[in-house]
Amino acid sequence: MSDDLALPPDFRLAAGELTLDPRDPAFFQNPYPAYAAFLRAGGMARWEAVGALAVARHDLVSSILRDRRFGRIVPDNVEGRPDFSGKPAHLAAFYALEANSLLELEPPTHTRLRGLLTKAFVSRQIERLAPKIAAIADRLIDGFETSDTVDLVTAYAAPLPVLVIADLIGVPREAADRLLDWSHRMVAMYTPGRTPQTEMAANDAAKDFASFLRDVVQAKSKRPGDDLVSALIAAESEAGRLERDELISLVVLLLNAGHEATVHQIGNAVTTILEWSAATGADPASLLASDAAAEAAVEETLRFDPPLHLFERYALEPVELSGGVRLARGDKVALLLAAANRDPAAYDDPDVFLPGRFLDRSAKTITAFGGGIHFCIGAPLARLELQIALTRLFARCPGLRLATRPRYRDSWHFHGLKRLDAAPGRST
């Protein structure tokens, strides 16, 4: 992270109100000083810019994520589905996919779909993907390890997870560029200040993505393979419990949520490790020398600088939080995941990257993957991708160093680098 510890100039906390522009570069380039000041002031205030009660304390964030009095939506039907009937016509294709997304559902529909997806994931045995992930990582590194400089976001962080997901869902790797383009255009809907052009691009991407997947599902219905789509089709046919539109939305979610977050975390983790190495003189490869050390280091990168900084929840009934804060049904809370991961009440030296922190089994659980029924279903795959991506990169490029100061994108809550220019050094 940047060594600039100044608060954003518009940061204000007064009378339970937080004033802070999430699009101010002084904030999104390094939000952690603002988080620290917010935590010192109690970690809970109304944040008008996001239209919600912002919560940063680790204990509160963790408990709200698991509290069934809060949900992703406030359902007005017994199926727990969102009502998108009022959405504009030019976003019809986008919201047709969102209507079946796990992120927009509550029980009982969420329970049914998540159970089917979990079954398909378990049957795939994520660990079996490890050799494929390592081979993809090595092939990408082959393309830049002897270069003078390389943008690791473009050359490594972005292509690796989309190639993994292409293998996972059983489509040719040649389709990866299209998958990546659709994902970028759809995820742009969640960034602040979206434009009509952003909306039209997202809707076109949703339409094309859904059409592509319908063809994939039709082909695999006739000739199943050893892939996630085939496993979901099998679940679909077992008792007619998974509709075709639901299946397509599940696959879109896996790509959009899983890919985008993993890209950002690879970039954030590499930056964190290189800055730690430069400051301490330690060898980056040393913190990945064993499986246990690598797992702990990956977890610490997820705590220290995670890709997702905000989860929204809605009160499903009147709730009183600690401190006497009362919420009515439908009130929104903004859970600041990255702030909770830097809460000094939960972690010693929270602003220090300590690669071995999670070798201690008593360390608090991180909030990077959410919690409760909406805990990230792709967390095991994300952790495996991160561990392999980092291990292979630092093993193959032992002289890797930053070439320029990393700069983050104007997308605050989805926190990731615009580019990561690095000098790979020479392979040994």
Short mmCIF file of C-alpha atoms in Angstrom, two decimals:
data_model
loop_
_atom_site.label_atom_id
_atom_site.label_comp_id
_atom_site.label_asym_id
_atom_site.label_seq_id
_atom_site.Cartn_x
_atom_site.Cartn_y
_atom_site.Cartn_z
CA MET A 1 0.00 0.00 0.00
CA SER A 2 0.95 3.63 -0.36
CA ASP A 3 3.00 5.12 2.46
CA ASP A 4 0.80 8.24 2.33
CA LEU A 5 -1.09 8.06 5.63
CA ALA A 6 -3.01 11.33 5.29
CA LEU A 7 -6.76 11.28 5.66
CA PRO A 8 -8.82 12.32 2.62
CA PRO A 9 -9.44 16.09 2.86
CA ASP A 10 -13.24 15.72 3.03
CA PHE A 11 -13.22 13.08 5.81
CA ARG A 12 -15.57 14.16 8.61
CA LEU A 13 -17.20 12.34 11.51
CA ALA A 14 -19.75 14.28 13.52
CA ALA A 15 -23.07 13.54 15.24
CA GLY A 16 -23.16 9.98 13.93
CA GLU A 17 -22.61 11.07 10.32
CA LEU A 18 -19.65 10.10 8.12
CA THR A 19 -18.70 12.44 5.29
CA LEU A 20 -16.38 10.78 2.79
CA ASP A 21 -16.34 10.67 -1.02
CA PRO A 22 -15.56 7.10 -2.16
CA ARG A 23 -14.43 8.45 -5.54
CA ASP A 24 -11.79 10.77 -4.04
CA PRO A 25 -8.39 9.42 -5.17
CA ALA A 26 -7.02 10.27 -1.72
CA PHE A 27 -9.44 7.64 -0.42
CA PHE A 28 -9.54 4.86 -3.02
CA GLN A 29 -5.76 4.86 -3.53
CA ASN A 30 -5.38 4.05 0.19
CA PRO A 31 -8.61 3.77 2.21
CA TYR A 32 -6.91 2.41 5.32
CA PRO A 33 -6.15 5.70 7.12
CA ALA A 34 -9.85 6.60 6.83
CA TYR A 35 -10.83 3.16 8.12
CA ALA A 36 -8.47 3.54 11.09
CA ALA A 37 -9.93 6.95 11.98
CA PHE A 38 -13.45 5.56 11.63
CA LEU A 39 -12.63 2.62 13.92
CA ARG A 40 -11.09 4.94 16.52
CA ALA A 41 -14.37 6.88 16.55
CA GLY A 42 -16.44 3.75 17.19
CA GLY A 43 -16.71 2.23 13.72
CA MET A 44 -20.41 2.94 13.12
CA ALA A 45 -22.04 5.98 11.50
CA ARG A 46 -24.48 6.97 8.80
CA TRP A 47 -22.62 7.32 5.48
CA GLU A 48 -24.73 9.38 3.13
CA ALA A 49 -22.52 8.69 0.10
CA VAL A 50 -23.51 5.00 0.18
CA GLY A 51 -26.96 5.57 1.66
CA ALA A 52 -26.48 3.27 4.60
CA LEU A 53 -25.30 2.80 8.15
CA ALA A 54 -21.58 2.05 7.76
CA VAL A 55 -20.18 -0.59 10.12
CA ALA A 56 -16.44 -1.21 10.47
CA ARG A 57 -15.99 -3.07 13.78
CA HIS A 58 -14.88 -6.66 13.30
CA ASP A 59 -17.27 -8.04 15.91
CA LEU A 60 -20.29 -6.26 14.45
CA VAL A 61 -19.43 -6.99 10.83
CA SER A 62 -18.93 -10.68 11.62
CA SER A 63 -22.14 -10.95 13.62
CA ILE A 64 -24.31 -9.11 11.06
CA LEU A 65 -22.99 -11.33 8.26
CA ARG A 66 -24.32 -14.34 10.20
CA ASP A 67 -27.48 -12.74 11.62
CA ARG A 68 -30.61 -14.01 9.88
CA ARG A 69 -32.36 -10.77 10.76
CA PHE A 70 -30.35 -9.32 7.86
CA GLY A 71 -30.46 -10.32 4.21
CA ARG A 72 -29.12 -9.38 0.81
CA ILE A 73 -32.62 -8.27 -0.18
CA VAL A 74 -35.90 -7.63 1.61
CA PRO A 75 -38.04 -10.25 -0.14
CA ASP A 76 -41.69 -9.51 -0.68
CA ASN A 77 -42.59 -13.08 -1.63
CA VAL A 78 -42.37 -16.49 0.04
CA GLU A 79 -39.75 -17.71 -2.44
CA GLY A 80 -37.16 -15.16 -1.27
CA ARG A 81 -36.75 -13.68 -4.74
CA PRO A 82 -36.07 -10.04 -5.66
CA ASP A 83 -38.63 -7.94 -7.47
CA PHE A 84 -36.97 -6.42 -10.53
CA SER A 85 -40.23 -5.55 -12.28
CA GLY A 86 -39.51 -1.85 -11.91
CA LYS A 87 -36.11 -1.98 -13.59
CA PRO A 88 -35.72 -0.09 -16.89
CA ALA A 89 -36.31 -1.96 -20.15
CA HIS A 90 -32.78 -1.31 -21.42
CA LEU A 91 -31.47 -3.51 -18.55
CA ALA A 92 -33.87 -6.42 -19.09
CA ALA A 93 -31.17 -8.96 -20.01
CA PHE A 94 -28.93 -7.93 -17.12
CA TYR A 95 -31.68 -8.24 -14.51
CA ALA A 96 -32.94 -11.49 -16.03
CA LEU A 97 -29.62 -12.99 -14.90
CA GLU A 98 -29.61 -11.12 -11.59
CA ALA A 99 -33.08 -12.45 -10.76
CA ASN A 100 -31.56 -15.92 -10.31
CA SER A 101 -28.23 -14.88 -8.81
CA LEU A 102 -27.37 -16.32 -5.41
CA LEU A 103 -26.27 -12.83 -4.37
CA GLU A 104 -29.82 -11.54 -4.86
CA LEU A 105 -31.75 -14.40 -3.27
CA GLU A 106 -32.87 -15.36 0.21
CA PRO A 107 -34.26 -18.67 1.53
CA PRO A 108 -35.90 -20.89 0.49
CA THR A 109 -34.76 -20.34 -3.12
CA HIS A 110 -31.22 -19.43 -2.03
CA THR A 111 -31.01 -22.60 0.09
CA ARG A 112 -32.07 -24.81 -2.82
CA LEU A 113 -29.72 -23.29 -5.40
CA ARG A 114 -26.73 -23.04 -3.08
CA GLY A 115 -27.17 -26.68 -2.08
CA LEU A 116 -27.14 -27.78 -5.72
CA LEU A 117 -24.09 -25.67 -6.53
CA THR A 118 -22.26 -26.90 -3.43
CA LYS A 119 -22.95 -30.47 -4.48
CA ALA A 120 -21.53 -29.80 -7.92
CA PHE A 121 -18.46 -28.10 -6.46
CA VAL A 122 -17.85 -30.95 -4.02
CA SER A 123 -18.17 -33.53 -6.78
CA ARG A 124 -15.56 -31.63 -8.75
CA GLN A 125 -13.09 -31.83 -5.86
CA ILE A 126 -11.47 -28.41 -6.20
CA GLU A 127 -8.06 -29.80 -5.19
CA ARG A 128 -7.99 -31.75 -8.46
CA LEU A 129 -7.66 -28.45 -10.29
CA ALA A 130 -4.25 -27.74 -8.71
CA PRO A 131 -2.11 -29.23 -11.53
CA LYS A 132 -4.13 -27.33 -14.14
CA ILE A 133 -3.80 -24.06 -12.23
CA ALA A 134 -0.03 -24.55 -11.88
CA ALA A 135 0.30 -25.34 -15.60
CA ILE A 136 -1.66 -22.20 -16.53
CA ALA A 137 0.47 -20.10 -14.17
CA ASP A 138 3.71 -21.47 -15.62
CA ARG A 139 2.56 -20.92 -19.21
CA LEU A 140 1.73 -17.29 -18.43
CA ILE A 141 5.06 -16.75 -16.64
CA ASP A 142 6.86 -18.19 -19.68
CA GLY A 143 5.60 -15.17 -21.58
CA PHE A 144 7.23 -12.53 -19.37
CA GLU A 145 9.87 -13.94 -17.02
CA THR A 146 12.76 -12.61 -19.12
CA SER A 147 11.12 -9.25 -19.91
CA ASP A 148 12.56 -6.02 -18.56
CA THR A 149 9.16 -4.97 -17.22
CA VAL A 150 5.65 -6.38 -17.33
CA ASP A 151 2.18 -5.32 -16.24
CA LEU A 152 1.33 -8.28 -14.02
CA VAL A 153 -2.36 -7.42 -13.98
CA THR A 154 -2.68 -7.84 -17.76
CA ALA A 155 -0.11 -10.61 -18.19
CA TYR A 156 -0.84 -12.73 -15.13
CA ALA A 157 -3.56 -11.73 -12.66
CA ALA A 158 -6.33 -11.25 -15.23
CA PRO A 159 -5.86 -14.25 -17.53
CA LEU A 160 -5.11 -16.87 -14.87
CA PRO A 161 -8.50 -17.09 -13.12
CA VAL A 162 -10.54 -16.80 -16.32
CA LEU A 163 -8.59 -19.69 -17.86
CA VAL A 164 -9.19 -21.70 -14.70
CA ILE A 165 -12.92 -20.96 -14.84
CA ALA A 166 -13.05 -21.87 -18.54
CA ASP A 167 -11.65 -25.29 -17.60
CA LEU A 168 -13.99 -25.54 -14.62
CA ILE A 169 -17.18 -24.90 -16.60
CA GLY A 170 -15.95 -26.95 -19.53
CA VAL A 171 -15.56 -24.44 -22.38
CA PRO A 172 -12.55 -24.01 -24.68
CA ARG A 173 -9.81 -21.76 -23.41
CA GLU A 174 -10.16 -19.83 -26.64
CA ALA A 175 -13.41 -18.48 -25.20
CA ALA A 176 -11.57 -16.85 -22.28
CA ASP A 177 -11.27 -13.43 -23.93
CA ARG A 178 -15.02 -13.26 -24.49
CA LEU A 179 -15.75 -14.44 -20.95
CA LEU A 180 -13.39 -11.78 -19.62
CA ASP A 181 -14.99 -9.02 -21.68
CA TRP A 182 -18.51 -9.99 -20.58
CA SER A 183 -17.43 -10.15 -16.96
CA HIS A 184 -15.78 -6.71 -17.01
CA ARG A 185 -18.82 -5.08 -18.60
CA MET A 186 -21.30 -6.68 -16.20
CA VAL A 187 -19.27 -6.03 -13.04
CA ALA A 188 -18.97 -2.35 -14.04
CA MET A 189 -22.63 -2.04 -13.01
CA TYR A 190 -21.55 -2.20 -9.37
CA THR A 191 -19.04 0.65 -9.49
CA PRO A 192 -19.90 4.19 -8.32
CA GLY A 193 -21.02 6.69 -10.92
CA ARG A 194 -22.08 4.26 -13.63
CA THR A 195 -23.24 5.89 -16.86
CA PRO A 196 -25.97 5.03 -19.40
CA GLN A 197 -23.18 3.71 -21.62
CA THR A 198 -22.05 1.42 -18.78
CA GLU A 199 -25.60 0.11 -18.43
CA MET A 200 -26.04 -0.57 -22.14
CA ALA A 201 -22.68 -2.36 -22.29
CA ALA A 202 -23.59 -4.49 -19.27
CA ASN A 203 -26.96 -5.42 -20.75
CA ASP A 204 -25.39 -6.40 -24.09
CA ALA A 205 -22.80 -8.49 -22.24
CA ALA A 206 -25.51 -10.22 -20.20
CA LYS A 207 -27.45 -11.04 -23.37
CA ASP A 208 -24.38 -12.44 -25.15
CA PHE A 209 -23.17 -14.36 -22.10
CA ALA A 210 -26.58 -15.99 -21.55
CA SER A 211 -26.81 -16.96 -25.22
CA PHE A 212 -23.33 -18.47 -25.15
CA LEU A 213 -24.14 -20.51 -22.05
CA ARG A 214 -27.45 -21.76 -23.44
CA ASP A 215 -25.49 -23.26 -26.34
CA VAL A 216 -22.97 -24.76 -23.91
CA VAL A 217 -25.72 -26.28 -21.76
CA GLN A 218 -27.52 -27.71 -24.79
CA ALA A 219 -24.32 -29.34 -26.03
CA LYS A 220 -23.44 -30.79 -22.63
CA SER A 221 -26.98 -32.08 -22.14
CA LYS A 222 -26.28 -34.35 -25.10
CA ARG A 223 -22.64 -35.12 -24.28
CA PRO A 224 -21.83 -34.55 -20.58
CA GLY A 225 -18.22 -34.01 -19.56
CA ASP A 226 -16.18 -33.84 -16.38
CA ASP A 227 -17.02 -30.21 -15.69
CA LEU A 228 -19.21 -28.01 -13.53
CA VAL A 229 -21.89 -27.35 -16.14
CA SER A 230 -22.36 -31.08 -16.68
CA ALA A 231 -22.55 -31.61 -12.92
CA LEU A 232 -25.21 -28.89 -12.65
CA ILE A 233 -27.16 -30.43 -15.52
CA ALA A 234 -27.12 -33.71 -13.62
CA ALA A 235 -28.42 -31.91 -10.55
CA GLU A 236 -31.04 -30.24 -12.73
CA SER A 237 -32.33 -33.56 -14.03
CA GLU A 238 -32.29 -35.47 -10.74
CA ALA A 239 -35.59 -34.05 -9.51
CA GLY A 240 -36.30 -31.11 -11.81
CA ARG A 241 -35.12 -28.79 -9.06
CA LEU A 242 -32.86 -26.53 -11.13
CA GLU A 243 -34.34 -24.50 -13.94
CA ARG A 244 -32.27 -23.72 -17.02
CA ASP A 245 -32.28 -19.97 -16.33
CA GLU A 246 -31.12 -20.66 -12.76
CA LEU A 247 -28.25 -22.82 -14.05
CA ILE A 248 -27.11 -20.10 -16.44
CA SER A 249 -27.21 -17.45 -13.70
CA LEU A 250 -25.15 -19.66 -11.39
CA VAL A 251 -22.40 -20.00 -13.99
CA VAL A 252 -22.43 -16.25 -14.72
CA LEU A 253 -22.09 -15.53 -11.00
CA LEU A 254 -19.13 -17.90 -10.68
CA LEU A 255 -17.30 -16.07 -13.41
CA ASN A 256 -18.22 -12.49 -12.48
CA ALA A 257 -17.76 -12.77 -8.71
CA GLY A 258 -14.97 -15.36 -8.71
CA HIS A 259 -12.88 -13.96 -11.53
CA GLU A 260 -13.02 -10.26 -10.70
CA ALA A 261 -12.18 -10.76 -7.03
CA THR A 262 -9.34 -13.19 -7.76
CA VAL A 263 -7.75 -10.84 -10.29
CA HIS A 264 -7.74 -8.03 -7.75
CA GLN A 265 -6.43 -10.25 -4.96
CA ILE A 266 -3.53 -11.61 -7.00
CA GLY A 267 -2.50 -8.03 -7.78
CA ASN A 268 -3.03 -6.83 -4.21
CA ALA A 269 -1.18 -9.82 -2.75
CA VAL A 270 1.83 -9.48 -5.07
CA THR A 271 2.04 -5.77 -4.23
CA THR A 272 1.80 -6.46 -0.49
CA ILE A 273 4.49 -9.13 -0.58
CA LEU A 274 6.88 -7.06 -2.71
CA GLU A 275 6.48 -4.02 -0.45
CA TRP A 276 6.99 -6.23 2.62
CA SER A 277 10.11 -7.75 1.03
CA ALA A 278 11.53 -4.33 0.14
CA ALA A 279 10.94 -3.07 3.69
CA THR A 280 12.26 -6.14 5.54
CA GLY A 281 14.84 -7.55 3.13
CA ALA A 282 13.10 -10.93 3.38
CA ASP A 283 12.89 -13.33 0.46
CA PRO A 284 9.29 -13.53 -0.84
CA ALA A 285 9.73 -17.20 -1.73
CA SER A 286 10.56 -17.95 1.91
CA LEU A 287 7.03 -17.19 3.09
CA LEU A 288 5.69 -19.72 0.57
CA ALA A 289 8.22 -22.44 1.33
CA SER A 290 5.72 -24.92 2.79
CA ASP A 291 2.01 -25.53 2.33
CA ALA A 292 1.27 -24.34 5.86
CA ALA A 293 3.35 -21.18 5.44
CA ALA A 294 1.81 -20.47 2.03
CA GLU A 295 -1.74 -20.95 3.33
CA ALA A 296 -1.04 -18.59 6.23
CA ALA A 297 0.54 -15.99 3.94
CA VAL A 298 -2.41 -16.12 1.55
CA GLU A 299 -4.81 -15.61 4.44
CA GLU A 300 -2.80 -12.64 5.66
CA THR A 301 -2.85 -11.02 2.20
CA LEU A 302 -6.65 -11.43 2.25
CA ARG A 303 -6.79 -9.73 5.63
CA PHE A 304 -4.30 -7.01 4.86
CA ASP A 305 -5.60 -5.82 1.47
CA PRO A 306 -8.68 -7.75 0.25
CA PRO A 307 -10.44 -7.27 -3.09
CA LEU A 308 -13.93 -6.61 -1.74
CA HIS A 309 -14.37 -3.76 0.74
CA LEU A 310 -18.16 -3.52 0.98
CA PHE A 311 -21.04 -5.95 1.49
CA GLU A 312 -24.54 -4.55 1.79
CA ARG A 313 -27.22 -6.07 4.02
CA TYR A 314 -30.80 -5.06 4.76
CA ALA A 315 -32.64 -5.41 8.04
CA LEU A 316 -35.46 -7.92 7.58
CA GLU A 317 -37.11 -6.83 10.84
CA PRO A 318 -36.55 -4.12 13.47
CA VAL A 319 -33.05 -4.58 14.94
CA GLU A 320 -31.15 -2.80 17.72
CA LEU A 321 -27.37 -2.87 17.43
CA SER A 322 -24.89 -2.22 20.20
CA GLY A 323 -24.78 1.42 21.21
CA GLY A 324 -28.54 1.74 20.90
CA VAL A 325 -28.59 2.13 17.11
CA ARG A 326 -32.02 1.08 15.87
CA LEU A 327 -32.81 -0.16 12.38
CA ALA A 328 -36.24 -0.56 10.81
CA ARG A 329 -37.18 -3.26 8.31
CA GLY A 330 -35.60 -2.33 4.98
CA ASP A 331 -32.79 -0.20 6.43
CA LYS A 332 -29.45 -0.80 4.72
CA VAL A 333 -26.12 -1.44 6.41
CA ALA A 334 -22.76 -1.12 4.64
CA LEU A 335 -20.37 -3.70 6.08
CA LEU A 336 -16.82 -2.47 5.57
CA LEU A 337 -15.02 -5.80 5.26
CA ALA A 338 -11.53 -4.39 4.76
CA ALA A 339 -11.91 -2.04 7.72
CA ALA A 340 -13.01 -4.95 9.93
CA ASN A 341 -9.88 -6.83 8.85
CA ARG A 342 -7.78 -3.93 10.21
CA ASP A 343 -9.67 -3.59 13.52
CA PRO A 344 -7.13 -3.36 16.40
CA ALA A 345 -9.74 -4.94 18.67
CA ALA A 346 -9.47 -8.11 16.56
CA TYR A 347 -5.82 -8.14 15.43
CA ASP A 348 -2.55 -7.06 17.00
CA ASP A 349 -0.62 -4.63 14.77
CA PRO A 350 -3.46 -4.64 12.21
CA ASP A 351 -1.66 -2.30 9.80
CA VAL A 352 1.41 -4.54 9.64
CA PHE A 353 1.65 -7.41 7.16
CA LEU A 354 2.65 -10.46 9.22
CA PRO A 355 2.90 -13.50 6.93
CA GLY A 356 2.80 -16.00 9.80
CA ARG A 357 -0.17 -14.43 11.62
CA PHE A 358 -2.55 -17.24 10.67
CA LEU A 359 -0.19 -20.02 11.69
CA ASP A 360 -1.70 -19.20 15.07
CA ARG A 361 -5.02 -21.04 15.07
CA SER A 362 -6.46 -18.56 17.55
CA ALA A 363 -6.30 -15.69 15.05
CA LYS A 364 -9.69 -14.13 14.31
CA THR A 365 -11.45 -15.22 11.13
CA ILE A 366 -11.14 -12.73 8.28
CA THR A 367 -14.23 -11.14 6.75
CA ALA A 368 -12.93 -11.06 3.16
CA PHE A 369 -15.27 -13.82 1.97
CA GLY A 370 -18.32 -12.60 3.86
CA GLY A 371 -20.13 -14.96 6.22
CA GLY A 372 -23.35 -16.75 7.01
CA ILE A 373 -25.52 -18.17 4.25
CA HIS A 374 -23.93 -15.79 1.73
CA PHE A 375 -20.36 -16.84 2.52
CA CYS A 376 -18.44 -16.97 -0.77
CA ILE A 377 -19.03 -20.41 -2.25
CA GLY A 378 -15.88 -20.09 -4.34
CA ALA A 379 -13.59 -19.38 -1.36
CA PRO A 380 -11.76 -22.76 -1.53
CA LEU A 381 -11.04 -22.26 -5.23
CA ALA A 382 -9.96 -18.64 -4.69
CA ARG A 383 -7.55 -19.63 -1.92
CA LEU A 384 -6.10 -22.44 -4.06
CA GLU A 385 -5.63 -20.12 -7.05
CA LEU A 386 -3.94 -17.51 -4.88
CA GLN A 387 -1.59 -19.99 -3.26
CA ILE A 388 -0.50 -21.48 -6.58
CA ALA A 389 -0.32 -18.14 -8.40
CA LEU A 390 1.94 -16.62 -5.74
CA THR A 391 4.08 -19.71 -5.25
CA ARG A 392 4.78 -20.18 -8.95
CA LEU A 393 5.40 -16.46 -9.57
CA PHE A 394 7.98 -16.01 -6.82
CA ALA A 395 9.63 -19.36 -7.54
CA ARG A 396 10.01 -18.54 -11.23
CA CYS A 397 10.87 -14.84 -10.75
CA PRO A 398 13.01 -14.69 -7.60
CA GLY A 399 14.26 -11.20 -8.47
CA LEU A 400 10.77 -9.75 -8.95
CA ARG A 401 10.44 -6.13 -7.84
CA LEU A 402 8.08 -3.22 -8.36
CA ALA A 403 9.00 -1.02 -11.34
CA THR A 404 6.57 1.81 -10.58
CA ARG A 405 4.31 2.80 -7.71
CA PRO A 406 1.10 0.74 -7.89
CA ARG A 407 -2.07 2.70 -8.60
CA TYR A 408 -5.56 1.51 -7.73
CA ARG A 409 -8.70 1.76 -9.83
CA ASP A 410 -11.53 4.19 -9.21
CA SER A 411 -13.84 1.43 -8.03
CA TRP A 412 -13.31 1.66 -4.24
CA HIS A 413 -15.49 -1.20 -2.95
CA PHE A 414 -14.03 -3.59 -5.54
CA HIS A 415 -10.46 -2.72 -4.63
CA GLY A 416 -7.84 -3.58 -7.22
CA LEU A 417 -4.97 -2.21 -9.26
CA LYS A 418 -5.22 -0.48 -12.62
CA ARG A 419 -1.87 -2.07 -13.46
CA LEU A 420 1.10 -3.58 -11.67
CA ASP A 421 4.37 -2.78 -13.43
CA ALA A 422 7.14 -5.04 -12.21
CA ALA A 423 10.64 -6.11 -13.23
CA PRO A 424 10.65 -9.93 -13.21
CA GLY A 425 14.42 -10.36 -13.02
CA ARG A 426 15.93 -13.40 -14.67
CA SER A 427 14.88 -16.98 -14.06
CA THR A 428 17.35 -19.33 -12.44
#
